[in-house]
Amino acid sequence: MTAQLFQPYRLNDSLVLDNHILMAPLTRCMADADLVPTQAMADYYARRADAGLIISEATIIRPDGQGYPNTPGIFTQAQIDGWRKVTDAVHAKGGKIFMQLWHTGRVAHPFFWGGEAPIAPSAIAVEGTVPRMRELVYQTPKAVTVTEIAELVSDYAKAAENAIEAGFDGVEIHGANGYLIDQFLHHDSNRREDEYGGSPENMSRFALEVVDAVIARIGHERTALRLSPGAYFNMAGDARDREVFDYLLAELEGRQLAYLHAGIFDDAMEFDYLGGRVSDYMRGKYGKTLVGVGSYTAHSASLAISEGRFNLIAIGRPFIANHDYVAKVKAGSELVAYSDEMLANLY
Ligand code: FNR
Ligand code: 8K6
């Protein structure tokens, strides 16, 4: 039943994956104090090199993008060199790896970089406190100016260039899960009245500028994007968000990305304003390579792929619990169940 998962998949002329299973991006908060990847991280990723493609944990493009402790960066030479050890280790075992590029926007906390307020499309705070550091209350962000938006776009492109210098096979722009790019795409967090807010075209502008700047720097074959049309994390949904994503997905269809990736924890969740599941909504609007995700097993993913609901599957938590996930599924052996305590170490 799962045999087709182990067939190669052609993303484009320059990238053919050995199988249909991607390791989902998973924040582990294990970089060193300078946000440099460690040898333990290189070993952790190398143990998972038989995934068709590894997507790295979200990696911040600049200091004010940080929202959690010890998340790695890609804006200093030491970080580039640290990531080079990771990509060399993965490539030595025949694997492929993309870097996920991240700015957390209003979910950032100045505690981490010693600044004043975080930045976001509009001055609207997310409620609550930073996970694992509950003493840090989220602050009201400062609305970015148009000049600052242009700097952000150029910082994403520079981060993509740095990722290629560090040996990555490509990048996945993190446009999902309520972080900066997603904050422009939802009415809950974007109340702007300039050319970056108010209409589907304006609300999609920042996401498309980032995508186009990254494509211009490293090529469309090496550029991917993750999106969360369904608001579920750090974000409230709004029925008007639907037309923003309708517009954005139509624009993306013409851009020859390596792939488009859904951002959701459980794809059984249904969203009224999307008419059902996130993956089904995205499939309806986007005909090119789509990566499904969210509480799938190899069996349920295989079924979904055979039904044409998406093309590739990303696996998250089971890959934390089983470094040999691909080999185990292939052999039909039993998987270790994931539990949150496993986040304490990098095995
Ligand atoms: C995540 N997820 C996530 N997503 C993302 O885009 N960037 C990230 O850095 C992270 N980090 C992260 C850490 C941890 C501990 C978890 C559990 C999840 C979401 C992840 O990529 C995936 O979408 C979900 O875990 C759902 O897939 P599974 O776990 O059901 O296969
Ligand atoms: C310090 C931890 C850094 C975590 C980074 C982001 C991923 C957190 C995953 C925790 C699970 C959150 C689940 C939210 C699902 C909401 C479903 C309605």
Short mmCIF file of C-alpha atoms and ligand atoms in Angstrom, two decimals:
data_model
loop_
_atom_site.label_atom_id
_atom_site.label_comp_id
_atom_site.label_asym_id
_atom_site.label_seq_id
_atom_site.Cartn_x
_atom_site.Cartn_y
_atom_site.Cartn_z
CA MET A 1 0.00 0.00 0.00
CA THR A 2 2.77 2.45 0.84
CA ALA A 3 5.05 1.28 -2.02
CA GLN A 4 4.49 4.39 -4.13
CA LEU A 5 5.93 6.54 -1.30
CA PHE A 6 9.29 5.00 -2.14
CA GLN A 7 9.25 5.93 -5.81
CA PRO A 8 11.39 8.92 -6.86
CA TYR A 9 9.68 12.27 -7.42
CA ARG A 10 10.86 14.91 -9.86
CA LEU A 11 10.51 18.45 -8.46
CA ASN A 12 12.05 20.05 -11.55
CA ASP A 13 14.99 19.73 -13.97
CA SER A 14 17.57 20.05 -11.22
CA LEU A 15 15.99 18.22 -8.27
CA VAL A 16 14.77 14.63 -8.15
CA LEU A 17 13.84 13.27 -4.71
CA ASP A 18 14.58 9.61 -3.89
CA ASN A 19 11.13 9.15 -2.35
CA HIS A 20 7.90 11.01 -1.54
CA ILE A 21 8.57 11.49 2.20
CA LEU A 22 9.78 14.90 3.45
CA MET A 23 10.95 15.58 6.96
CA ALA A 24 8.79 18.53 8.10
CA PRO A 25 10.52 21.61 9.54
CA LEU A 26 10.81 21.12 13.32
CA THR A 27 12.03 23.81 15.70
CA ARG A 28 14.26 22.18 18.31
CA CYS A 29 15.81 25.19 20.14
CA MET A 30 19.25 23.55 20.26
CA ALA A 31 21.55 26.04 18.50
CA ASP A 32 24.36 27.55 20.59
CA ALA A 33 24.29 30.98 22.24
CA ASP A 34 25.31 32.64 18.94
CA LEU A 35 22.48 30.79 17.16
CA VAL A 36 25.04 28.62 15.37
CA PRO A 37 24.11 24.98 14.56
CA THR A 38 26.09 22.43 16.58
CA GLN A 39 27.71 19.08 15.78
CA ALA A 40 24.79 17.37 17.58
CA MET A 41 22.43 19.04 15.11
CA ALA A 42 24.55 17.85 12.17
CA ASP A 43 24.38 14.29 13.53
CA TYR A 44 20.61 14.57 14.10
CA TYR A 45 19.92 15.67 10.53
CA ALA A 46 22.39 13.16 9.04
CA ARG A 47 20.55 10.30 10.81
CA ARG A 48 17.44 11.34 8.83
CA ALA A 49 19.17 11.68 5.43
CA ASP A 50 17.07 8.94 3.82
CA ALA A 51 14.06 11.29 3.73
CA GLY A 52 13.34 12.33 0.13
CA LEU A 53 14.00 15.89 1.36
CA ILE A 54 14.77 17.28 4.81
CA ILE A 55 13.36 20.72 5.54
CA SER A 56 15.46 22.31 8.28
CA GLU A 57 14.00 23.72 11.46
CA ALA A 58 12.87 27.31 10.97
CA THR A 59 15.98 29.53 10.81
CA ILE A 60 15.86 33.25 11.48
CA ILE A 61 16.92 35.67 8.75
CA ARG A 62 17.93 38.44 11.18
CA PRO A 63 18.05 39.06 14.93
CA ASP A 64 14.62 40.69 15.33
CA GLY A 65 12.97 37.59 13.85
CA GLN A 66 13.64 35.50 16.97
CA GLY A 67 10.72 34.32 19.08
CA TYR A 68 12.09 31.26 20.90
CA PRO A 69 15.35 30.42 22.66
CA ASN A 70 18.30 28.99 20.71
CA THR A 71 16.68 28.93 17.29
CA PRO A 72 19.43 28.94 14.64
CA GLY A 73 20.16 31.89 12.36
CA ILE A 74 21.58 32.41 8.85
CA PHE A 75 22.83 35.98 9.06
CA THR A 76 26.43 35.62 10.39
CA GLN A 77 29.45 33.87 8.89
CA ALA A 78 29.66 31.58 11.93
CA GLN A 79 26.05 30.48 11.31
CA ILE A 80 26.78 29.83 7.62
CA ASP A 81 29.83 27.76 8.60
CA GLY A 82 27.84 25.86 11.23
CA TRP A 83 25.12 25.01 8.71
CA ARG A 84 27.81 23.88 6.24
CA LYS A 85 28.63 21.05 8.68
CA VAL A 86 24.97 20.04 8.66
CA THR A 87 24.58 20.07 4.86
CA ASP A 88 27.90 18.23 4.36
CA ALA A 89 26.80 15.51 6.81
CA VAL A 90 23.42 15.12 5.08
CA HIS A 91 24.94 15.09 1.59
CA ALA A 92 27.60 12.57 2.63
CA LYS A 93 24.74 10.18 3.35
CA GLY A 94 23.05 10.87 0.01
CA GLY A 95 20.35 13.18 1.41
CA LYS A 96 18.94 16.52 0.32
CA ILE A 97 18.11 19.46 2.57
CA PHE A 98 16.29 22.80 2.20
CA MET A 99 16.53 25.57 4.79
CA GLN A 100 13.30 27.05 6.16
CA LEU A 101 13.65 30.87 6.29
CA TRP A 102 11.90 32.48 9.23
CA HIS A 103 10.92 35.80 10.74
CA THR A 104 8.40 35.53 13.55
CA GLY A 105 7.10 39.14 13.27
CA ARG A 106 4.83 39.93 16.22
CA VAL A 107 5.62 36.53 17.77
CA ALA A 108 9.24 37.67 18.21
CA HIS A 109 10.36 38.86 21.64
CA PRO A 110 12.90 41.68 22.15
CA PHE A 111 14.28 39.74 25.12
CA PHE A 112 16.23 37.67 22.58
CA TRP A 113 18.00 40.44 20.71
CA GLY A 114 17.89 43.28 23.20
CA GLY A 115 15.72 45.59 21.14
CA GLU A 116 12.57 47.53 21.86
CA ALA A 117 9.42 46.24 20.16
CA PRO A 118 8.94 43.46 17.63
CA ILE A 119 7.79 44.39 14.12
CA ALA A 120 4.62 43.33 12.31
CA PRO A 121 2.23 44.58 9.60
CA SER A 122 0.09 46.35 12.21
CA ALA A 123 0.43 47.27 15.89
CA ILE A 124 -1.71 44.38 17.13
CA ALA A 125 -0.27 42.03 19.74
CA VAL A 126 -0.68 38.29 19.80
CA GLU A 127 -2.06 37.22 23.18
CA GLY A 128 -0.13 35.11 25.63
CA THR A 129 3.46 34.31 26.52
CA VAL A 130 6.46 32.67 24.84
CA PRO A 131 6.31 28.83 25.06
CA ARG A 132 8.93 27.45 27.47
CA MET A 133 9.61 31.01 28.73
CA ARG A 134 6.24 31.89 30.18
CA GLU A 135 7.62 34.94 31.96
CA LEU A 136 7.95 36.64 28.54
CA VAL A 137 4.64 38.26 27.64
CA TYR A 138 4.09 39.06 23.95
CA GLN A 139 4.35 42.79 23.29
CA THR A 140 2.48 45.13 21.02
CA PRO A 141 4.54 45.27 17.82
CA LYS A 142 5.50 48.32 15.85
CA ALA A 143 3.88 48.56 12.40
CA VAL A 144 6.62 48.38 9.77
CA THR A 145 7.10 51.26 7.36
CA VAL A 146 7.27 50.73 3.60
CA THR A 147 11.03 51.36 3.76
CA GLU A 148 11.39 48.69 6.46
CA ILE A 149 9.35 46.28 4.32
CA ALA A 150 11.83 46.74 1.46
CA GLU A 151 14.68 45.95 3.89
CA LEU A 152 12.91 42.79 5.04
CA VAL A 153 12.46 41.62 1.44
CA SER A 154 16.14 42.17 0.80
CA ASP A 155 17.05 40.37 4.05
CA TYR A 156 15.06 37.29 2.95
CA ALA A 157 16.96 37.28 -0.36
CA LYS A 158 20.30 37.65 1.45
CA ALA A 159 19.37 34.80 3.83
CA ALA A 160 18.54 32.59 0.81
CA GLU A 161 21.93 33.42 -0.70
CA ASN A 162 23.59 32.57 2.64
CA ALA A 163 21.70 29.25 2.73
CA ILE A 164 23.07 28.33 -0.69
CA GLU A 165 26.56 29.34 0.48
CA ALA A 166 26.02 26.99 3.44
CA GLY A 167 25.38 24.13 1.02
CA PHE A 168 21.57 23.85 1.10
CA ASP A 169 19.80 22.43 -1.95
CA GLY A 170 17.18 25.18 -1.71
CA VAL A 171 15.02 27.15 0.71
CA GLU A 172 11.45 26.97 1.96
CA ILE A 173 10.12 30.42 2.81
CA HIS A 174 8.12 30.15 6.05
CA GLY A 175 4.87 31.87 5.16
CA ALA A 176 2.79 29.81 7.62
CA ASN A 177 1.75 29.32 11.25
CA GLY A 178 1.07 32.93 12.18
CA TYR A 179 4.59 34.30 11.67
CA LEU A 180 5.60 37.47 9.79
CA ILE A 181 4.60 36.64 6.21
CA ASP A 182 1.37 34.98 7.39
CA GLN A 183 0.63 38.11 9.47
CA PHE A 184 0.32 40.08 6.23
CA LEU A 185 -2.08 37.48 4.79
CA HIS A 186 -4.76 37.51 7.51
CA HIS A 187 -7.14 40.30 8.50
CA ASP A 188 -6.62 39.52 12.20
CA SER A 189 -3.04 40.86 12.04
CA ASN A 190 -3.06 43.08 8.94
CA ARG A 191 -5.10 46.29 9.28
CA ARG A 192 -2.90 48.39 7.01
CA GLU A 193 -4.39 51.03 4.76
CA ASP A 194 -1.44 51.41 2.39
CA GLU A 195 -0.38 49.20 -0.54
CA TYR A 196 0.27 46.28 1.85
CA GLY A 197 -3.25 46.02 3.28
CA GLY A 198 -6.96 46.23 2.64
CA SER A 199 -7.35 44.10 -0.50
CA PRO A 200 -6.28 40.58 -1.53
CA GLU A 201 -3.71 42.04 -3.90
CA ASN A 202 -2.27 44.38 -1.26
CA MET A 203 -2.25 41.78 1.50
CA SER A 204 -0.42 39.31 -0.80
CA ARG A 205 2.14 41.90 -1.87
CA PHE A 206 4.75 41.24 0.84
CA ALA A 207 4.60 37.45 0.39
CA LEU A 208 5.02 37.77 -3.37
CA GLU A 209 7.82 40.32 -3.05
CA VAL A 210 9.71 37.92 -0.79
CA VAL A 211 9.10 34.99 -3.15
CA ASP A 212 10.19 37.01 -6.18
CA ALA A 213 13.30 38.38 -4.45
CA VAL A 214 14.36 34.88 -3.39
CA ILE A 215 13.69 33.48 -6.87
CA ALA A 216 15.73 36.31 -8.41
CA ARG A 217 18.63 35.49 -6.06
CA ILE A 218 18.75 31.66 -6.11
CA GLY A 219 16.34 30.49 -8.87
CA HIS A 220 12.77 29.16 -8.85
CA GLU A 221 13.94 25.52 -8.83
CA ARG A 222 15.40 26.05 -5.37
CA THR A 223 12.59 28.17 -3.91
CA ALA A 224 9.60 26.73 -2.03
CA LEU A 225 6.91 28.25 0.19
CA ARG A 226 4.83 27.15 3.18
CA LEU A 227 1.39 28.72 3.75
CA SER A 228 -1.43 28.43 6.31
CA PRO A 229 -4.69 29.53 4.65
CA GLY A 230 -6.45 28.16 7.73
CA ALA A 231 -5.64 30.30 10.78
CA TYR A 232 -4.93 27.98 13.70
CA PHE A 233 -1.77 29.10 15.52
CA ASN A 234 -0.94 32.62 16.80
CA MET A 235 -3.81 33.89 14.62
CA ALA A 236 -7.59 34.24 14.48
CA GLY A 237 -9.42 33.34 11.27
CA ASP A 238 -11.62 35.74 9.30
CA ALA A 239 -13.92 34.74 6.43
CA ARG A 240 -12.37 37.50 4.29
CA ASP A 241 -8.99 35.71 4.42
CA ARG A 242 -10.31 33.29 1.79
CA GLU A 243 -10.10 35.78 -1.06
CA VAL A 244 -6.56 36.74 -0.06
CA PHE A 245 -5.41 33.14 -0.47
CA ASP A 246 -7.49 32.69 -3.65
CA TYR A 247 -5.54 35.57 -5.15
CA LEU A 248 -2.15 34.51 -3.76
CA LEU A 249 -2.41 30.89 -4.91
CA ALA A 250 -3.37 31.97 -8.44
CA GLU A 251 -0.30 34.23 -8.52
CA LEU A 252 1.95 31.46 -7.21
CA GLU A 253 0.73 29.01 -9.82
CA GLY A 254 2.67 31.03 -12.42
CA ARG A 255 5.93 31.13 -10.48
CA GLN A 256 7.39 27.61 -10.98
CA LEU A 257 8.26 27.05 -7.32
CA ALA A 258 9.99 23.81 -6.31
CA TYR A 259 6.86 23.06 -4.24
CA LEU A 260 4.12 24.59 -2.14
CA HIS A 261 3.70 23.22 1.41
CA ALA A 262 0.61 23.30 3.64
CA GLY A 263 1.17 24.54 7.22
CA ILE A 264 -1.15 22.77 9.67
CA PHE A 265 -0.86 20.41 12.67
CA ASP A 266 -3.87 18.23 11.89
CA ASP A 267 -5.17 18.16 8.33
CA ALA A 268 -8.45 16.63 9.52
CA MET A 269 -9.33 20.13 10.81
CA GLU A 270 -11.98 21.84 8.70
CA PHE A 271 -12.24 25.58 8.14
CA ASP A 272 -15.66 27.02 7.28
CA TYR A 273 -14.22 29.81 5.20
CA LEU A 274 -12.06 27.41 3.18
CA GLY A 275 -14.89 24.95 2.64
CA GLY A 276 -13.07 22.13 4.44
CA ARG A 277 -9.52 20.93 4.92
CA VAL A 278 -6.49 23.12 4.19
CA SER A 279 -4.98 20.59 1.78
CA ASP A 280 -8.21 20.24 -0.23
CA TYR A 281 -8.59 24.00 -0.45
CA MET A 282 -4.97 24.39 -1.65
CA ARG A 283 -5.30 21.52 -4.15
CA GLY A 284 -8.37 23.23 -5.62
CA LYS A 285 -6.42 26.43 -6.25
CA TYR A 286 -2.95 25.11 -7.06
CA GLY A 287 -2.19 22.41 -9.62
CA LYS A 288 1.59 22.09 -9.22
CA THR A 289 3.61 20.15 -6.60
CA LEU A 290 1.78 20.35 -3.26
CA VAL A 291 3.14 18.91 -0.02
CA GLY A 292 0.53 17.69 2.46
CA VAL A 293 1.15 17.52 6.21
CA GLY A 294 -0.58 17.25 9.56
CA SER A 295 -1.09 14.08 11.61
CA TYR A 296 -0.69 11.71 8.66
CA THR A 297 0.63 8.17 8.86
CA ALA A 298 2.50 6.62 5.95
CA HIS A 299 -0.68 4.70 5.19
CA SER A 300 -3.08 7.66 5.24
CA ALA A 301 -0.57 9.77 3.29
CA SER A 302 -0.17 7.12 0.66
CA LEU A 303 -3.93 6.97 0.22
CA ALA A 304 -4.17 10.77 -0.05
CA ILE A 305 -1.40 10.84 -2.67
CA SER A 306 -3.06 8.10 -4.70
CA GLU A 307 -6.31 10.07 -4.61
CA GLY A 308 -4.46 13.11 -5.97
CA ARG A 309 -5.11 15.21 -2.82
CA PHE A 310 -1.41 16.21 -2.77
CA ASN A 311 1.85 15.00 -4.30
CA LEU A 312 4.28 14.55 -1.41
CA ILE A 313 3.92 14.11 2.35
CA ALA A 314 5.83 15.89 5.11
CA ILE A 315 6.16 13.99 8.39
CA GLY A 316 6.93 15.88 11.61
CA ARG A 317 6.51 14.37 15.07
CA PRO A 318 7.02 10.74 13.98
CA PHE A 319 10.40 11.83 12.56
CA ILE A 320 11.40 13.18 16.00
CA ALA A 321 10.50 9.84 17.58
CA ASN A 322 12.06 7.72 14.81
CA HIS A 323 15.29 8.87 13.14
CA ASP A 324 14.88 5.78 10.93
CA TYR A 325 11.27 6.62 10.00
CA VAL A 326 11.74 5.96 6.28
CA ALA A 327 13.51 2.61 6.75
CA LYS A 328 10.94 1.49 9.31
CA VAL A 329 7.96 2.34 7.13
CA LYS A 330 9.60 0.64 4.18
CA ALA A 331 10.22 -2.51 6.21
CA GLY A 332 6.75 -2.38 7.77
CA SER A 333 8.26 -2.31 11.27
CA GLU A 334 6.64 -0.70 14.25
CA LEU A 335 7.23 3.00 14.99
CA VAL A 336 8.03 4.52 18.36
CA ALA A 337 5.16 6.84 19.40
CA TYR A 338 6.02 10.55 19.71
CA SER A 339 5.80 12.28 23.07
CA ASP A 340 6.64 15.90 24.00
CA GLU A 341 9.39 14.77 26.40
CA MET A 342 11.40 13.73 23.33
CA LEU A 343 11.97 17.42 22.57
CA ALA A 344 14.50 17.53 25.40
CA ASN A 345 17.22 15.87 23.34
CA LEU A 346 18.27 15.55 19.73
CA TYR A 347 18.56 11.84 19.16
C1 FNR B 1 6.66 22.12 14.41
N1 FNR B 1 6.20 22.65 13.20
C2 FNR B 1 6.95 23.60 12.55
N2 FNR B 1 6.52 24.13 11.37
C3 FNR B 1 7.29 24.99 10.67
O1 FNR B 1 6.89 25.42 9.60
N3 FNR B 1 8.52 25.36 11.16
C4 FNR B 1 9.00 24.91 12.34
O2 FNR B 1 10.13 25.24 12.72
C5 FNR B 1 8.18 24.02 13.09
N4 FNR B 1 8.57 23.56 14.31
C6 FNR B 1 7.85 22.59 14.96
C7 FNR B 1 8.34 22.07 16.15
C8 FNR B 1 7.66 21.05 16.79
C9 FNR B 1 8.20 20.49 18.05
C10 FNR B 1 6.45 20.55 16.22
C11 FNR B 1 5.71 19.42 16.88
C12 FNR B 1 5.97 21.09 15.06
C13 FNR B 1 5.04 22.04 12.51
C14 FNR B 1 5.46 20.79 11.72
O3 FNR B 1 6.28 21.15 10.61
C15 FNR B 1 4.26 19.99 11.18
O4 FNR B 1 3.48 20.81 10.34
C16 FNR B 1 3.38 19.46 12.30
O5 FNR B 1 4.15 18.83 13.30
C17 FNR B 1 2.34 18.46 11.77
O6 FNR B 1 2.94 17.31 11.24
P1 FNR B 1 2.99 15.92 12.06
O7 FNR B 1 3.86 16.14 13.24
O8 FNR B 1 1.59 15.60 12.46
O9 FNR B 1 3.56 14.92 11.08
C1 8K6 B 2 10.23 26.65 22.29
C2 8K6 B 2 9.33 25.87 21.41
C3 8K6 B 2 9.34 26.37 20.01
C4 8K6 B 2 8.20 25.83 19.23
C5 8K6 B 2 8.15 26.37 17.83
C6 8K6 B 2 6.85 26.25 17.16
C7 8K6 B 2 6.25 24.90 17.19
C8 8K6 B 2 5.57 24.57 18.48
C9 8K6 B 2 4.91 23.28 18.48
C10 8K6 B 2 4.12 23.05 19.73
C11 8K6 B 2 2.77 22.58 19.46
C12 8K6 B 2 1.79 23.69 19.22
C13 8K6 B 2 0.48 23.13 18.78
C14 8K6 B 2 -0.47 24.15 18.27
C15 8K6 B 2 -1.57 23.49 17.55
C16 8K6 B 2 -2.83 24.24 17.59
C17 8K6 B 2 -3.93 23.42 17.04
C18 8K6 B 2 -5.26 24.06 17.16
#
